[in-house]
């Protein structure tokens, strides 16, 4: 079955463009992952989903949930041991600087996307997600990507380089649908490093220890998603009312949630392999002190 169409921020128009911009600002990142770009192919769903999830995403509770998932992944990666890819890859100082930046970006983003996707998936299965706190009562964090966060860049999903095409095919088959994860396309800007990393990461992904760690990450994500401060007003019924391809949206969401623990642990492993990168809190979030009406202007 063909992968659903993705919509990038550069292609987006109208309400999709608005939502993707708001998501990037609220998630505090320089780009969005393949799960969001796939959801963006369903405009009415994307708008309704963000309306339901947006208030939680800007809270300290959501940030802390992602931090907890990330810390758990770091501990699991430490138990599994160093990978050795960082030392094996032949990279210049400038290349190492940029690879480090890419690793930090996805190490920050992936745990957020896991908690986010767990919340959406559970809600679409008619599970209660979120508490019943009054909107605006939970502490919020500042919007916008940190100044030192690397821009999200990537090679084309179908590169001219036959070696990369083969590598992408192997990665996609190993980690599963819905599409090639963005971090591997990003790391492909340095093919030698990606090859060294994947050569060592793939066998580890097939171990029982890895599978158990991913199962635990998924359980943690769902537990934390259920405890977000605001109720998530999504359901099977609302999805049907939107007159989108409900079955395909459900499938993509389930696939993404199942795969994200693998990506979270994979990135924690690569970050730990570098040695001196911040592993638990790569981009600490400050409390938001700016009034809402000012923030609303910034989001436009």
PDB file of C-alpha atoms in Angstrom:
ATOM      1  CA  UNK A   1       0.000   0.000   0.000  1.00  0.00           C
ATOM      2  CA  UNK A   2       1.372   3.419  -0.974  1.00  0.00           C
ATOM      3  CA  UNK A   3       2.344   5.852   1.747  1.00  0.00           C
ATOM      4  CA  UNK A   4      -0.099   8.723   2.366  1.00  0.00           C
ATOM      5  CA  UNK A   5       0.839  12.050   0.847  1.00  0.00           C
ATOM      6  CA  UNK A   6       2.908  14.348   3.042  1.00  0.00           C
ATOM      7  CA  UNK A   7       2.578  18.132   3.095  1.00  0.00           C
ATOM      8  CA  UNK A   8       5.665  20.122   4.025  1.00  0.00           C
ATOM      9  CA  UNK A   9       5.614  23.575   5.561  1.00  0.00           C
ATOM     10  CA  UNK A  10       6.874  24.991   2.266  1.00  0.00           C
ATOM     11  CA  UNK A  11       3.972  23.454   0.336  1.00  0.00           C
ATOM     12  CA  UNK A  12       1.257  24.224   2.876  1.00  0.00           C
ATOM     13  CA  UNK A  13      -1.384  26.854   2.239  1.00  0.00           C
ATOM     14  CA  UNK A  14      -4.323  28.348   4.094  1.00  0.00           C
ATOM     15  CA  UNK A  15      -5.328  26.680   7.332  1.00  0.00           C
ATOM     16  CA  UNK A  16      -2.714  23.952   6.959  1.00  0.00           C
ATOM     17  CA  UNK A  17       0.026  26.557   6.719  1.00  0.00           C
ATOM     18  CA  UNK A  18      -1.327  28.319   9.810  1.00  0.00           C
ATOM     19  CA  UNK A  19      -1.512  25.138  11.874  1.00  0.00           C
ATOM     20  CA  UNK A  20       1.954  23.932  10.885  1.00  0.00           C
ATOM     21  CA  UNK A  21       3.419  27.313  11.778  1.00  0.00           C
ATOM     22  CA  UNK A  22       1.668  27.306  15.155  1.00  0.00           C
ATOM     23  CA  UNK A  23       2.774  23.735  15.837  1.00  0.00           C
ATOM     24  CA  UNK A  24       6.395  24.538  15.091  1.00  0.00           C
ATOM     25  CA  UNK A  25       6.295  27.594  17.350  1.00  0.00           C
ATOM     26  CA  UNK A  26       4.514  25.817  20.189  1.00  0.00           C
ATOM     27  CA  UNK A  27       6.664  22.683  20.019  1.00  0.00           C
ATOM     28  CA  UNK A  28       9.728  24.987  20.044  1.00  0.00           C
ATOM     29  CA  UNK A  29      11.447  23.397  17.057  1.00  0.00           C
ATOM     30  CA  UNK A  30      12.834  24.428  13.678  1.00  0.00           C
ATOM     31  CA  UNK A  31      10.798  21.867  11.737  1.00  0.00           C
ATOM     32  CA  UNK A  32       8.137  19.193  12.029  1.00  0.00           C
ATOM     33  CA  UNK A  33       8.357  15.432  11.780  1.00  0.00           C
ATOM     34  CA  UNK A  34       6.908  13.012   9.258  1.00  0.00           C
ATOM     35  CA  UNK A  35       3.882  12.246  11.454  1.00  0.00           C
ATOM     36  CA  UNK A  36       2.741  15.862  11.344  1.00  0.00           C
ATOM     37  CA  UNK A  37       3.502  16.197   7.643  1.00  0.00           C
ATOM     38  CA  UNK A  38       1.364  13.119   7.014  1.00  0.00           C
ATOM     39  CA  UNK A  39      -1.513  14.416   9.136  1.00  0.00           C
ATOM     40  CA  UNK A  40      -1.241  17.645   7.131  1.00  0.00           C
ATOM     41  CA  UNK A  41      -2.509  15.736   4.103  1.00  0.00           C
ATOM     42  CA  UNK A  42      -5.907  15.685   5.853  1.00  0.00           C
ATOM     43  CA  UNK A  43      -6.703  19.375   6.288  1.00  0.00           C
ATOM     44  CA  UNK A  44      -9.912  19.152   8.299  1.00  0.00           C
ATOM     45  CA  UNK A  45      -8.418  16.561  10.621  1.00  0.00           C
ATOM     46  CA  UNK A  46      -5.225  18.580  11.108  1.00  0.00           C
ATOM     47  CA  UNK A  47      -7.166  21.695  12.114  1.00  0.00           C
ATOM     48  CA  UNK A  48      -9.463  19.783  14.492  1.00  0.00           C
ATOM     49  CA  UNK A  49      -6.580  17.811  15.974  1.00  0.00           C
ATOM     50  CA  UNK A  50      -4.550  20.949  16.659  1.00  0.00           C
ATOM     51  CA  UNK A  51      -7.570  22.689  18.159  1.00  0.00           C
ATOM     52  CA  UNK A  52      -7.840  19.766  20.576  1.00  0.00           C
ATOM     53  CA  UNK A  53      -4.117  19.328  21.297  1.00  0.00           C
ATOM     54  CA  UNK A  54      -2.735  22.863  21.095  1.00  0.00           C
ATOM     55  CA  UNK A  55      -3.594  23.982  24.646  1.00  0.00           C
ATOM     56  CA  UNK A  56      -1.762  20.995  26.156  1.00  0.00           C
ATOM     57  CA  UNK A  57       1.257  21.342  23.898  1.00  0.00           C
ATOM     58  CA  UNK A  58       2.199  24.762  25.254  1.00  0.00           C
ATOM     59  CA  UNK A  59       2.151  23.676  28.914  1.00  0.00           C
ATOM     60  CA  UNK A  60       4.969  22.903  31.298  1.00  0.00           C
ATOM     61  CA  UNK A  61       3.272  19.546  31.903  1.00  0.00           C
ATOM     62  CA  UNK A  62       3.691  18.555  28.254  1.00  0.00           C
ATOM     63  CA  UNK A  63       7.319  19.702  28.248  1.00  0.00           C
ATOM     64  CA  UNK A  64       7.957  17.726  31.440  1.00  0.00           C
ATOM     65  CA  UNK A  65       6.287  14.633  29.975  1.00  0.00           C
ATOM     66  CA  UNK A  66       8.616  14.733  26.977  1.00  0.00           C
ATOM     67  CA  UNK A  67      11.570  15.280  29.317  1.00  0.00           C
ATOM     68  CA  UNK A  68      10.585  12.178  31.292  1.00  0.00           C
ATOM     69  CA  UNK A  69      10.340  10.066  28.139  1.00  0.00           C
ATOM     70  CA  UNK A  70      13.715  11.375  26.963  1.00  0.00           C
ATOM     71  CA  UNK A  71      15.380  10.663  30.318  1.00  0.00           C
ATOM     72  CA  UNK A  72      14.016   7.123  30.285  1.00  0.00           C
ATOM     73  CA  UNK A  73      15.362   6.613  26.764  1.00  0.00           C
ATOM     74  CA  UNK A  74      18.766   7.937  27.822  1.00  0.00           C
ATOM     75  CA  UNK A  75      18.891   5.475  30.715  1.00  0.00           C
ATOM     76  CA  UNK A  76      17.945   2.606  28.402  1.00  0.00           C
ATOM     77  CA  UNK A  77      20.597   3.649  25.880  1.00  0.00           C
ATOM     78  CA  UNK A  78      23.220   3.777  28.624  1.00  0.00           C
ATOM     79  CA  UNK A  79      22.361   0.230  29.668  1.00  0.00           C
ATOM     80  CA  UNK A  80      22.743  -0.939  26.072  1.00  0.00           C
ATOM     81  CA  UNK A  81      26.217   0.608  25.822  1.00  0.00           C
ATOM     82  CA  UNK A  82      28.057   2.943  23.467  1.00  0.00           C
ATOM     83  CA  UNK A  83      27.537   2.449  19.744  1.00  0.00           C
ATOM     84  CA  UNK A  84      30.960   3.482  18.439  1.00  0.00           C
ATOM     85  CA  UNK A  85      29.676   5.264  15.334  1.00  0.00           C
ATOM     86  CA  UNK A  86      30.926   8.705  16.378  1.00  0.00           C
ATOM     87  CA  UNK A  87      34.521   7.523  16.554  1.00  0.00           C
ATOM     88  CA  UNK A  88      34.225   5.382  13.420  1.00  0.00           C
ATOM     89  CA  UNK A  89      32.872   8.119  11.137  1.00  0.00           C
ATOM     90  CA  UNK A  90      35.432  10.217   9.265  1.00  0.00           C
ATOM     91  CA  UNK A  91      34.235  13.793   9.759  1.00  0.00           C
ATOM     92  CA  UNK A  92      35.876  17.195   9.888  1.00  0.00           C
ATOM     93  CA  UNK A  93      35.361  19.587  12.788  1.00  0.00           C
ATOM     94  CA  UNK A  94      32.693  21.584  10.946  1.00  0.00           C
ATOM     95  CA  UNK A  95      30.852  18.420   9.949  1.00  0.00           C
ATOM     96  CA  UNK A  96      30.904  17.141  13.524  1.00  0.00           C
ATOM     97  CA  UNK A  97      29.505  20.452  14.727  1.00  0.00           C
ATOM     98  CA  UNK A  98      26.559  20.205  12.341  1.00  0.00           C
ATOM     99  CA  UNK A  99      25.908  16.517  13.043  1.00  0.00           C
ATOM    100  CA  UNK A 100      25.788  17.325  16.751  1.00  0.00           C
ATOM    101  CA  UNK A 101      23.218  20.019  16.043  1.00  0.00           C
ATOM    102  CA  UNK A 102      21.039  17.627  14.044  1.00  0.00           C
ATOM    103  CA  UNK A 103      21.211  15.012  16.799  1.00  0.00           C
ATOM    104  CA  UNK A 104      20.221  17.571  19.434  1.00  0.00           C
ATOM    105  CA  UNK A 105      17.247  18.716  17.362  1.00  0.00           C
ATOM    106  CA  UNK A 106      15.721  15.267  16.944  1.00  0.00           C
ATOM    107  CA  UNK A 107      16.641  14.195  20.469  1.00  0.00           C
ATOM    108  CA  UNK A 108      14.489  17.112  21.625  1.00  0.00           C
ATOM    109  CA  UNK A 109      11.658  16.675  19.108  1.00  0.00           C
ATOM    110  CA  UNK A 110      11.061  12.917  19.103  1.00  0.00           C
ATOM    111  CA  UNK A 111       9.966  12.513  22.751  1.00  0.00           C
ATOM    112  CA  UNK A 112       7.537  15.401  22.276  1.00  0.00           C
ATOM    113  CA  UNK A 113       6.087  13.747  19.209  1.00  0.00           C
ATOM    114  CA  UNK A 114       5.730  10.443  21.038  1.00  0.00           C
ATOM    115  CA  UNK A 115       3.659  11.975  23.856  1.00  0.00           C
ATOM    116  CA  UNK A 116       1.705  14.071  21.344  1.00  0.00           C
ATOM    117  CA  UNK A 117       0.940  11.090  19.110  1.00  0.00           C
ATOM    118  CA  UNK A 118       0.002   8.894  22.061  1.00  0.00           C
ATOM    119  CA  UNK A 119      -2.542  11.504  23.134  1.00  0.00           C
ATOM    120  CA  UNK A 120      -4.037  11.716  19.637  1.00  0.00           C
ATOM    121  CA  UNK A 121      -4.109   7.952  19.190  1.00  0.00           C
ATOM    122  CA  UNK A 122      -5.751   7.284  22.560  1.00  0.00           C
ATOM    123  CA  UNK A 123      -8.354   9.992  21.976  1.00  0.00           C
ATOM    124  CA  UNK A 124      -9.207   8.606  18.537  1.00  0.00           C
ATOM    125  CA  UNK A 125      -9.802   5.255  20.222  1.00  0.00           C
ATOM    126  CA  UNK A 126     -12.300   6.950  22.540  1.00  0.00           C
ATOM    127  CA  UNK A 127     -10.066   6.805  25.596  1.00  0.00           C
ATOM    128  CA  UNK A 128     -10.229   9.745  27.960  1.00  0.00           C
ATOM    129  CA  UNK A 129      -7.116  11.871  27.580  1.00  0.00           C
ATOM    130  CA  UNK A 130      -6.249  14.815  29.786  1.00  0.00           C
ATOM    131  CA  UNK A 131      -7.575  16.216  33.032  1.00  0.00           C
ATOM    132  CA  UNK A 132     -10.423  18.675  33.401  1.00  0.00           C
ATOM    133  CA  UNK A 133      -8.418  21.727  34.425  1.00  0.00           C
ATOM    134  CA  UNK A 134      -9.808  25.071  33.239  1.00  0.00           C
ATOM    135  CA  UNK A 135      -8.058  26.229  30.075  1.00  0.00           C
ATOM    136  CA  UNK A 136      -5.218  28.593  30.869  1.00  0.00           C
ATOM    137  CA  UNK A 137      -4.735  27.323  34.416  1.00  0.00           C
ATOM    138  CA  UNK A 138      -1.576  25.279  33.748  1.00  0.00           C
ATOM    139  CA  UNK A 139       1.867  26.864  33.554  1.00  0.00           C
ATOM    140  CA  UNK A 140       2.951  27.516  29.975  1.00  0.00           C
ATOM    141  CA  UNK A 141       6.381  27.705  28.378  1.00  0.00           C
ATOM    142  CA  UNK A 142       7.832  30.157  25.910  1.00  0.00           C
ATOM    143  CA  UNK A 143       7.113  29.572  22.249  1.00  0.00           C
ATOM    144  CA  UNK A 144       9.638  29.496  19.446  1.00  0.00           C
ATOM    145  CA  UNK A 145      12.723  27.419  18.706  1.00  0.00           C
ATOM    146  CA  UNK A 146      15.765  28.150  20.891  1.00  0.00           C
ATOM    147  CA  UNK A 147      18.307  30.394  19.181  1.00  0.00           C
ATOM    148  CA  UNK A 148      21.018  27.737  19.158  1.00  0.00           C
ATOM    149  CA  UNK A 149      18.805  24.982  17.703  1.00  0.00           C
ATOM    150  CA  UNK A 150      19.989  23.797  14.294  1.00  0.00           C
ATOM    151  CA  UNK A 151      17.755  24.376  11.284  1.00  0.00           C
ATOM    152  CA  UNK A 152      15.949  21.232  10.147  1.00  0.00           C
ATOM    153  CA  UNK A 153      17.488  20.233   6.827  1.00  0.00           C
ATOM    154  CA  UNK A 154      17.386  16.965   4.921  1.00  0.00           C
ATOM    155  CA  UNK A 155      18.215  15.297   1.638  1.00  0.00           C
ATOM    156  CA  UNK A 156      15.447  14.302  -0.741  1.00  0.00           C
ATOM    157  CA  UNK A 157      13.585  11.118   0.156  1.00  0.00           C
ATOM    158  CA  UNK A 158      14.565   9.741  -3.270  1.00  0.00           C
ATOM    159  CA  UNK A 159      18.192  10.863  -3.607  1.00  0.00           C
ATOM    160  CA  UNK A 160      20.261  10.520  -6.758  1.00  0.00           C
ATOM    161  CA  UNK A 161      22.947   8.665  -4.806  1.00  0.00           C
ATOM    162  CA  UNK A 162      22.281   4.925  -5.210  1.00  0.00           C
ATOM    163  CA  UNK A 163      24.088   4.208  -1.953  1.00  0.00           C
ATOM    164  CA  UNK A 164      21.722   6.493  -0.046  1.00  0.00           C
ATOM    165  CA  UNK A 165      18.677   5.051  -1.796  1.00  0.00           C
ATOM    166  CA  UNK A 166      19.687   1.592  -0.630  1.00  0.00           C
ATOM    167  CA  UNK A 167      20.325   2.847   2.880  1.00  0.00           C
ATOM    168  CA  UNK A 168      16.957   4.604   3.010  1.00  0.00           C
ATOM    169  CA  UNK A 169      15.204   1.457   1.801  1.00  0.00           C
ATOM    170  CA  UNK A 170      16.855  -0.614   4.516  1.00  0.00           C
ATOM    171  CA  UNK A 171      16.004   1.933   7.213  1.00  0.00           C
ATOM    172  CA  UNK A 172      12.381   2.182   6.086  1.00  0.00           C
ATOM    173  CA  UNK A 173      11.969  -1.594   6.047  1.00  0.00           C
ATOM    174  CA  UNK A 174      13.519  -1.879   9.505  1.00  0.00           C
ATOM    175  CA  UNK A 175      11.662   0.880  11.354  1.00  0.00           C
ATOM    176  CA  UNK A 176       8.379   0.444   9.479  1.00  0.00           C
ATOM    177  CA  UNK A 177       5.684   2.787   8.140  1.00  0.00           C
ATOM    178  CA  UNK A 178       4.292   5.345   7.590  1.00  0.00           C
ATOM    179  CA  UNK A 179       7.338   6.903   5.840  1.00  0.00           C
ATOM    180  CA  UNK A 180      11.090   7.365   6.099  1.00  0.00           C
ATOM    181  CA  UNK A 181      11.806   9.208   9.380  1.00  0.00           C
ATOM    182  CA  UNK A 182      13.110  12.725   8.954  1.00  0.00           C
ATOM    183  CA  UNK A 183      16.133  12.266  11.206  1.00  0.00           C
ATOM    184  CA  UNK A 184      17.671   9.743   8.823  1.00  0.00           C
ATOM    185  CA  UNK A 185      17.118  12.064   5.880  1.00  0.00           C
ATOM    186  CA  UNK A 186      18.731  14.796   7.945  1.00  0.00           C
ATOM    187  CA  UNK A 187      21.736  12.700   8.931  1.00  0.00           C
ATOM    188  CA  UNK A 188      22.125  11.677   5.283  1.00  0.00           C
ATOM    189  CA  UNK A 189      23.649  15.115   4.722  1.00  0.00           C
ATOM    190  CA  UNK A 190      26.727  13.330   6.123  1.00  0.00           C
ATOM    191  CA  UNK A 191      26.473   9.911   4.429  1.00  0.00           C
ATOM    192  CA  UNK A 192      29.593   8.505   6.060  1.00  0.00           C
ATOM    193  CA  UNK A 193      28.221   9.164   9.515  1.00  0.00           C
ATOM    194  CA  UNK A 194      24.768   7.799   8.671  1.00  0.00           C
ATOM    195  CA  UNK A 195      26.310   4.612   7.297  1.00  0.00           C
ATOM    196  CA  UNK A 196      28.478   4.133  10.383  1.00  0.00           C
ATOM    197  CA  UNK A 197      25.524   4.811  12.682  1.00  0.00           C
ATOM    198  CA  UNK A 198      23.024   2.587  10.875  1.00  0.00           C
ATOM    199  CA  UNK A 199      25.496  -0.284  10.511  1.00  0.00           C
ATOM    200  CA  UNK A 200      25.717  -0.410  14.310  1.00  0.00           C
ATOM    201  CA  UNK A 201      22.192   0.667  15.214  1.00  0.00           C
ATOM    202  CA  UNK A 202      20.262  -1.820  13.072  1.00  0.00           C
ATOM    203  CA  UNK A 203      21.512  -4.997  14.832  1.00  0.00           C
ATOM    204  CA  UNK A 204      20.796  -3.422  18.205  1.00  0.00           C
ATOM    205  CA  UNK A 205      17.207  -2.709  17.165  1.00  0.00           C
ATOM    206  CA  UNK A 206      16.661  -6.443  16.725  1.00  0.00           C
ATOM    207  CA  UNK A 207      17.557  -7.391  20.292  1.00  0.00           C
ATOM    208  CA  UNK A 208      15.112  -8.308  23.044  1.00  0.00           C
ATOM    209  CA  UNK A 209      16.587  -5.607  25.276  1.00  0.00           C
ATOM    210  CA  UNK A 210      15.767  -2.976  22.657  1.00  0.00           C
ATOM    211  CA  UNK A 211      12.215  -4.253  22.241  1.00  0.00           C
ATOM    212  CA  UNK A 212      11.610  -4.206  25.993  1.00  0.00           C
ATOM    213  CA  UNK A 213      12.968  -0.679  26.282  1.00  0.00           C
ATOM    214  CA  UNK A 214      10.681   0.501  23.468  1.00  0.00           C
ATOM    215  CA  UNK A 215       7.660  -1.162  25.072  1.00  0.00           C
ATOM    216  CA  UNK A 216       8.427   0.648  28.316  1.00  0.00           C
ATOM    217  CA  UNK A 217       8.784   3.982  26.516  1.00  0.00           C
ATOM    218  CA  UNK A 218       5.392   3.472  24.886  1.00  0.00           C
ATOM    219  CA  UNK A 219       3.767   2.650  28.219  1.00  0.00           C
ATOM    220  CA  UNK A 220       5.322   5.746  29.775  1.00  0.00           C
ATOM    221  CA  UNK A 221       4.172   7.949  26.913  1.00  0.00           C
ATOM    222  CA  UNK A 222       0.578   6.752  27.175  1.00  0.00           C
ATOM    223  CA  UNK A 223       0.546   7.190  30.938  1.00  0.00           C
ATOM    224  CA  UNK A 224       1.819  10.748  30.633  1.00  0.00           C
ATOM    225  CA  UNK A 225      -0.539  11.561  27.754  1.00  0.00           C
ATOM    226  CA  UNK A 226      -3.524  10.552  29.859  1.00  0.00           C
ATOM    227  CA  UNK A 227      -2.342  12.947  32.584  1.00  0.00           C
ATOM    228  CA  UNK A 228      -1.997  16.075  30.428  1.00  0.00           C
ATOM    229  CA  UNK A 229      -3.720  19.054  32.047  1.00  0.00           C
ATOM    230  CA  UNK A 230      -6.507  19.646  29.515  1.00  0.00           C
ATOM    231  CA  UNK A 231      -9.057  17.275  28.063  1.00  0.00           C
ATOM    232  CA  UNK A 232      -8.363  16.331  24.432  1.00  0.00           C
ATOM    233  CA  UNK A 233     -11.631  16.705  22.525  1.00  0.00           C
ATOM    234  CA  UNK A 234     -11.054  14.100  19.832  1.00  0.00           C
ATOM    235  CA  UNK A 235     -12.978  10.895  19.223  1.00  0.00           C
ATOM    236  CA  UNK A 236     -13.912   8.356  16.573  1.00  0.00           C
ATOM    237  CA  UNK A 237     -17.221  10.150  16.144  1.00  0.00           C
ATOM    238  CA  UNK A 238     -15.588  13.523  15.572  1.00  0.00           C
ATOM    239  CA  UNK A 239     -13.205  11.971  13.073  1.00  0.00           C
ATOM    240  CA  UNK A 240     -16.139  10.544  11.119  1.00  0.00           C
ATOM    241  CA  UNK A 241     -17.926  13.906  11.133  1.00  0.00           C
ATOM    242  CA  UNK A 242     -14.884  15.551   9.527  1.00  0.00           C
ATOM    243  CA  UNK A 243     -15.497  13.483   6.364  1.00  0.00           C
ATOM    244  CA  UNK A 244     -11.849  12.568   6.019  1.00  0.00           C
ATOM    245  CA  UNK A 245     -10.436   9.096   5.387  1.00  0.00           C
ATOM    246  CA  UNK A 246     -10.930   8.003   8.992  1.00  0.00           C
ATOM    247  CA  UNK A 247      -9.459   4.544   8.472  1.00  0.00           C
ATOM    248  CA  UNK A 248      -6.270   5.900   6.914  1.00  0.00           C
ATOM    249  CA  UNK A 249      -5.844   8.561   9.606  1.00  0.00           C
ATOM    250  CA  UNK A 250      -6.268   5.936  12.315  1.00  0.00           C
ATOM    251  CA  UNK A 251      -3.766   3.656  10.605  1.00  0.00           C
ATOM    252  CA  UNK A 252      -1.131   6.365  10.188  1.00  0.00           C
ATOM    253  CA  UNK A 253      -1.552   7.461  13.805  1.00  0.00           C
ATOM    254  CA  UNK A 254      -1.253   3.921  15.166  1.00  0.00           C
ATOM    255  CA  UNK A 255       1.806   3.240  12.999  1.00  0.00           C
ATOM    256  CA  UNK A 256       3.464   6.473  14.064  1.00  0.00           C
ATOM    257  CA  UNK A 257       2.898   5.880  17.767  1.00  0.00           C
ATOM    258  CA  UNK A 258       4.200   2.317  17.512  1.00  0.00           C
ATOM    259  CA  UNK A 259       7.351   3.466  15.697  1.00  0.00           C
ATOM    260  CA  UNK A 260       8.217   6.577  17.685  1.00  0.00           C
ATOM    261  CA  UNK A 261       9.708   4.724  20.707  1.00  0.00           C
ATOM    262  CA  UNK A 262      12.188   3.143  18.287  1.00  0.00           C
ATOM    263  CA  UNK A 263      13.150   6.588  17.001  1.00  0.00           C
ATOM    264  CA  UNK A 264      13.334   8.084  20.499  1.00  0.00           C
ATOM    265  CA  UNK A 265      15.638   5.315  21.703  1.00  0.00           C
ATOM    266  CA  UNK A 266      17.648   5.437  18.493  1.00  0.00           C
ATOM    267  CA  UNK A 267      18.321   9.133  18.869  1.00  0.00           C
ATOM    268  CA  UNK A 268      19.160   8.742  22.568  1.00  0.00           C
ATOM    269  CA  UNK A 269      21.670   6.078  21.538  1.00  0.00           C
ATOM    270  CA  UNK A 270      23.287   8.324  18.924  1.00  0.00           C
ATOM    271  CA  UNK A 271      23.421  11.295  21.301  1.00  0.00           C
ATOM    272  CA  UNK A 272      24.975   9.140  24.016  1.00  0.00           C
ATOM    273  CA  UNK A 273      27.531   7.923  21.505  1.00  0.00           C
ATOM    274  CA  UNK A 274      28.844  11.472  21.037  1.00  0.00           C
ATOM    275  CA  UNK A 275      29.740  11.659  24.694  1.00  0.00           C
ATOM    276  CA  UNK A 276      29.493  15.328  25.635  1.00  0.00           C
ATOM    277  CA  UNK A 277      26.033  16.331  24.382  1.00  0.00           C
ATOM    278  CA  UNK A 278      23.332  17.193  26.910  1.00  0.00           C
ATOM    279  CA  UNK A 279      21.213  14.063  27.060  1.00  0.00           C
ATOM    280  CA  UNK A 280      18.260  14.835  29.309  1.00  0.00           C
ATOM    281  CA  UNK A 281      17.435  18.526  28.806  1.00  0.00           C
ATOM    282  CA  UNK A 282      18.948  19.636  25.493  1.00  0.00           C
ATOM    283  CA  UNK A 283      16.803  22.790  25.273  1.00  0.00           C
ATOM    284  CA  UNK A 284      15.321  23.781  28.667  1.00  0.00           C
ATOM    285  CA  UNK A 285      12.110  25.799  28.357  1.00  0.00           C
ATOM    286  CA  UNK A 286      11.539  29.066  30.178  1.00  0.00           C
ATOM    287  CA  UNK A 287       8.161  29.904  31.686  1.00  0.00           C
ATOM    288  CA  UNK A 288       6.052  32.130  29.472  1.00  0.00           C
ATOM    289  CA  UNK A 289       5.591  35.586  30.925  1.00  0.00           C
ATOM    290  CA  UNK A 290       4.257  37.354  27.823  1.00  0.00           C
ATOM    291  CA  UNK A 291       0.498  38.104  27.785  1.00  0.00           C
ATOM    292  CA  UNK A 292      -1.691  36.046  25.464  1.00  0.00           C
ATOM    293  CA  UNK A 293      -2.635  38.946  23.191  1.00  0.00           C
ATOM    294  CA  UNK A 294       1.052  39.527  22.422  1.00  0.00           C
ATOM    295  CA  UNK A 295       1.595  35.824  21.762  1.00  0.00           C
ATOM    296  CA  UNK A 296      -1.399  35.793  19.409  1.00  0.00           C
ATOM    297  CA  UNK A 297       0.234  38.516  17.327  1.00  0.00           C
ATOM    298  CA  UNK A 298       3.513  36.568  17.220  1.00  0.00           C
ATOM    299  CA  UNK A 299       1.764  33.472  15.874  1.00  0.00           C
ATOM    300  CA  UNK A 300       0.295  35.316  12.892  1.00  0.00           C
TER     301      UNK A 300
END
